[in-house]
Tab-separated table of C-alpha atoms and ligand atoms in Angstrom:
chain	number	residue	atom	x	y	z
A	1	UNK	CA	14.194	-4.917	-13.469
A	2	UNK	CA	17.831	-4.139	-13.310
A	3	UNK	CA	19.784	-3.147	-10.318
A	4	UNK	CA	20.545	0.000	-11.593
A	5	UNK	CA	16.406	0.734	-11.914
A	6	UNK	CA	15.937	-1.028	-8.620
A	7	UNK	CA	18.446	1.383	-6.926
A	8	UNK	CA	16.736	4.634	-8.756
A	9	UNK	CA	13.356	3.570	-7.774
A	10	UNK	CA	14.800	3.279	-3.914
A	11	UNK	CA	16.637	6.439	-4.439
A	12	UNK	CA	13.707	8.334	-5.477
A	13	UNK	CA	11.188	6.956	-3.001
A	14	UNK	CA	13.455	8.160	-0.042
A	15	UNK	CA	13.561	11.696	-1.591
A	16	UNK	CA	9.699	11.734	-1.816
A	17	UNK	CA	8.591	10.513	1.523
A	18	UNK	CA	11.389	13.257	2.622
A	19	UNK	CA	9.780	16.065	0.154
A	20	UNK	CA	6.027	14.547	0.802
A	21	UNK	CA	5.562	13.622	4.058
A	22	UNK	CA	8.839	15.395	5.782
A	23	UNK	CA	9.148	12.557	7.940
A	24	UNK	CA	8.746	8.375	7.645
A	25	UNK	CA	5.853	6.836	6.238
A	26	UNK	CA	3.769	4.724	8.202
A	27	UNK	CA	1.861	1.396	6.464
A	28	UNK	CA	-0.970	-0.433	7.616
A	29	UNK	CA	-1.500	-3.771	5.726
A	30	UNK	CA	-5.153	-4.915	5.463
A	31	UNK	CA	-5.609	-8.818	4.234
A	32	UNK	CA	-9.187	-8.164	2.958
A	33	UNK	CA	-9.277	-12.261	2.338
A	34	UNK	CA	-6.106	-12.700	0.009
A	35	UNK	CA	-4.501	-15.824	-0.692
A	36	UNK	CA	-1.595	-14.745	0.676
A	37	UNK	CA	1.156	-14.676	-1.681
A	38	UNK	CA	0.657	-10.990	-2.362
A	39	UNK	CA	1.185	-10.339	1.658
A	40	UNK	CA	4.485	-12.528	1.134
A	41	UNK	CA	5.301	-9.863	-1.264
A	42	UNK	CA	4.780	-7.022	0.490
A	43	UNK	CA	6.861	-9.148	3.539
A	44	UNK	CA	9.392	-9.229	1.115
A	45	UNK	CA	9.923	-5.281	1.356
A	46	UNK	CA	11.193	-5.492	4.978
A	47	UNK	CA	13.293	-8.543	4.018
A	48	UNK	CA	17.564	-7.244	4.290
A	49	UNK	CA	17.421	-7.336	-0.058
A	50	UNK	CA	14.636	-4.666	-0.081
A	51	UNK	CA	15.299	-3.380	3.102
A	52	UNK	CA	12.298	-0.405	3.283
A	53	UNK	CA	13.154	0.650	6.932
A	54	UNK	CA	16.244	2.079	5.511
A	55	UNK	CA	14.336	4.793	3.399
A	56	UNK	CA	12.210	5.580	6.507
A	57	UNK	CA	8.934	3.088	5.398
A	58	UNK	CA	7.750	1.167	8.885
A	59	UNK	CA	4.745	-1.214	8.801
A	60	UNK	CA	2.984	-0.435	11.678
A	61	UNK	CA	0.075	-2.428	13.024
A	62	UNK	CA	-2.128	0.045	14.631
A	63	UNK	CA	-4.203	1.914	11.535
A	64	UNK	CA	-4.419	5.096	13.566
A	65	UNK	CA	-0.630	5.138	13.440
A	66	UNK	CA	-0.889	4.983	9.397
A	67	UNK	CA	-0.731	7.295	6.493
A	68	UNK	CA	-1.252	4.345	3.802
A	69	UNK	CA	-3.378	1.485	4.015
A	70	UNK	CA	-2.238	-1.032	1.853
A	71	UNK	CA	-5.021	-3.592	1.180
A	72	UNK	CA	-4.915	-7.195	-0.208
A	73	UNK	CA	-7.839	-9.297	-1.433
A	74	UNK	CA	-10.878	-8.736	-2.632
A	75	UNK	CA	-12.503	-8.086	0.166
A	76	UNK	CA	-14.827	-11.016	1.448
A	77	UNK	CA	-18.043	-10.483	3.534
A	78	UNK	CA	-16.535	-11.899	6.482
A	79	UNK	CA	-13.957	-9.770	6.689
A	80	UNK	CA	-15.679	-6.052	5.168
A	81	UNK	CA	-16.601	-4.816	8.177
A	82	UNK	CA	-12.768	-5.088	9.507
A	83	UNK	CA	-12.105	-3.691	6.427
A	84	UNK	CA	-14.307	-0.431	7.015
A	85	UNK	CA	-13.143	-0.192	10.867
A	86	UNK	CA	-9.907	-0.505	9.447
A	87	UNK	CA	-10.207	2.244	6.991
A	88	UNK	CA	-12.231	4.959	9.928
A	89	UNK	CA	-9.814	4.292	12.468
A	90	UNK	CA	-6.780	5.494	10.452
A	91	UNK	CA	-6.103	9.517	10.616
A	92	UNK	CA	-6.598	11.806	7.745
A	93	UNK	CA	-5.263	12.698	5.506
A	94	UNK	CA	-4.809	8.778	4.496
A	95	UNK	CA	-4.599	6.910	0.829
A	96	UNK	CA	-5.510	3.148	0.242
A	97	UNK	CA	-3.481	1.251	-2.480
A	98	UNK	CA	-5.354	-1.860	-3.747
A	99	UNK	CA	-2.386	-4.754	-4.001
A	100	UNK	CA	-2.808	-7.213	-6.466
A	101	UNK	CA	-5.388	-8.373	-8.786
A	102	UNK	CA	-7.928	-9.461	-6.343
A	103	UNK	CA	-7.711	-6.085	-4.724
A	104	UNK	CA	-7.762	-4.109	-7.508
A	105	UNK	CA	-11.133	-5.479	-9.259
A	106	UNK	CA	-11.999	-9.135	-7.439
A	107	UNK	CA	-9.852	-11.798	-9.752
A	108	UNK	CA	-10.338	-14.726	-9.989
A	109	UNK	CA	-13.144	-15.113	-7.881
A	110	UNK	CA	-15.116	-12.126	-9.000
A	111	UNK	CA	-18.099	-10.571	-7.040
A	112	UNK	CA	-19.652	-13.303	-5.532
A	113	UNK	CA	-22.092	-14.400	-2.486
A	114	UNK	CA	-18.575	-14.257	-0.648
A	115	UNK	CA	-16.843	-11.505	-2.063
A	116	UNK	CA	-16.903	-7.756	-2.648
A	117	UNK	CA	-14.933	-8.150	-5.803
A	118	UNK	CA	-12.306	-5.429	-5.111
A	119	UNK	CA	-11.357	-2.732	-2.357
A	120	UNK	CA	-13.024	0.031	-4.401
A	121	UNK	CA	-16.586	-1.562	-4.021
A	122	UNK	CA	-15.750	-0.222	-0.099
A	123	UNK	CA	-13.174	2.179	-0.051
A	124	UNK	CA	-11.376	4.977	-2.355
A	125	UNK	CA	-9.098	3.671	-3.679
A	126	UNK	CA	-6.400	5.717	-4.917
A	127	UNK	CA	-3.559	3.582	-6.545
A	128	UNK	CA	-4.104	0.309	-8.218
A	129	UNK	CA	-1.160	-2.022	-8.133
A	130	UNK	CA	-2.412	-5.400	-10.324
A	131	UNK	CA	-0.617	-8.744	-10.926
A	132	UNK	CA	-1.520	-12.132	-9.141
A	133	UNK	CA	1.202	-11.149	-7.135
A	134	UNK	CA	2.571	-7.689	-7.913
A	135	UNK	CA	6.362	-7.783	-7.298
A	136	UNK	CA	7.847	-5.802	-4.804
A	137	UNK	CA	8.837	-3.157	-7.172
A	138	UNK	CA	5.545	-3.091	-8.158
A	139	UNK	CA	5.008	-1.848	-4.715
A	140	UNK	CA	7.040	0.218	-4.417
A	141	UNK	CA	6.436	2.033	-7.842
A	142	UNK	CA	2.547	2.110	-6.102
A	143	UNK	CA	3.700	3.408	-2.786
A	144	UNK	CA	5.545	6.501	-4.986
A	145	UNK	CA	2.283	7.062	-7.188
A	146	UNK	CA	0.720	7.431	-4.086
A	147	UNK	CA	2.719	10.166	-2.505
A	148	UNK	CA	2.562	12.006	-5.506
A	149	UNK	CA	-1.489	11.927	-4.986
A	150	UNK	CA	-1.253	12.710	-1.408
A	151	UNK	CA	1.128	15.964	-2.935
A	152	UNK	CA	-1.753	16.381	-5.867
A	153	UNK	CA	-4.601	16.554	-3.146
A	154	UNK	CA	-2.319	19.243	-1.077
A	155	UNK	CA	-1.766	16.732	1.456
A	156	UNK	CA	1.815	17.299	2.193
A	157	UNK	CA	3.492	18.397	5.150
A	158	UNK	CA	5.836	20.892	3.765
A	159	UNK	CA	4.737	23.878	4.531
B	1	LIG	S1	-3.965	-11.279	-6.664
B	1	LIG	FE1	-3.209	-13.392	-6.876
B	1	LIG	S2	-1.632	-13.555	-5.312
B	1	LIG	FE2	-2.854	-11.753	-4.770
B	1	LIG	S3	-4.442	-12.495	-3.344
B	1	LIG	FE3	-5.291	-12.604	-5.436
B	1	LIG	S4	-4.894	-14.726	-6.123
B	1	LIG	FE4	-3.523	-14.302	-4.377
């Protein structure tokens, strides 16, 4: 992606969380059992090259202080029921993004003895972002189809 996109996509993401939310946008990350190189992606957004604070995106780590969970992994049976508690404790309205291939429909692994085989097998999901990792534009391009759901569903805060 070229500068030029990566600068429009920033651009535009600020304007919605303005026009959207009319305030910042809070993110919980969930590691349903990744293997960790899509949560290094996602760390990459609060890196000083993508710099999300700037356009008023925090990563918070309480879930009732977030209005996106943002979920990597497939979601193993050790770690569903965090998952769910996860998912209840965070305010309404809220939207869950599944990150990454895993997230989005099990990868590799599949549904197994050990593994759900995707967020959606536990939670709505609303926005699938796949690749094995997504890039951080990816993300962000997911975090923007997202708003415009939380707008769709009459979820904003503009009044
Ligand atoms: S999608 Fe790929 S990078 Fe992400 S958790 Fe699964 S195996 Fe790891």
């Amino acid at each position: 992606m070229s500068e030029q996109k990566d600068s429009d996509l920033e651009i535009k993401l600020q304007q919605r969380i303005k026009e959207v939310l009319g305030k910042s946008l809070h993110i919980r990350h969930v590691d349903s059992g990744s293997c960790n190189a899509c949560d290094f992606e996602m760390n990459a957004l609060s890196n000083p090259i993508y710099d999300i604070q700037r356009f008023g995106v925090d990563f918070v780590p309480s879930p009732r202080h977030a209005d996106m969970l943002l979920v990597t992994g497939g979601v193993t049976r050790h770690l569903e029921e965090a998952v769910r508690k996860t998912y209840n404790a965070a305010a309404n309205p809220k939207i869950v993004l599944a990150v990454g291939t895993c997230a989005c429909g099990g990868g590799m692994a599949g549904q197994t003895y050990a593994g759900n085989g995707g967020v959606d097998k536990i939670l709505p999901v609303a926005v699938y972002i796949p690749g094995c990792p997504p890039r951080p534009q990816a993300l962000l391009e997911g975090i923007l189809r997202a708003l415009d759901q939380y707008e769709d569903r009459g979820e904003s805060n503009e009044s």
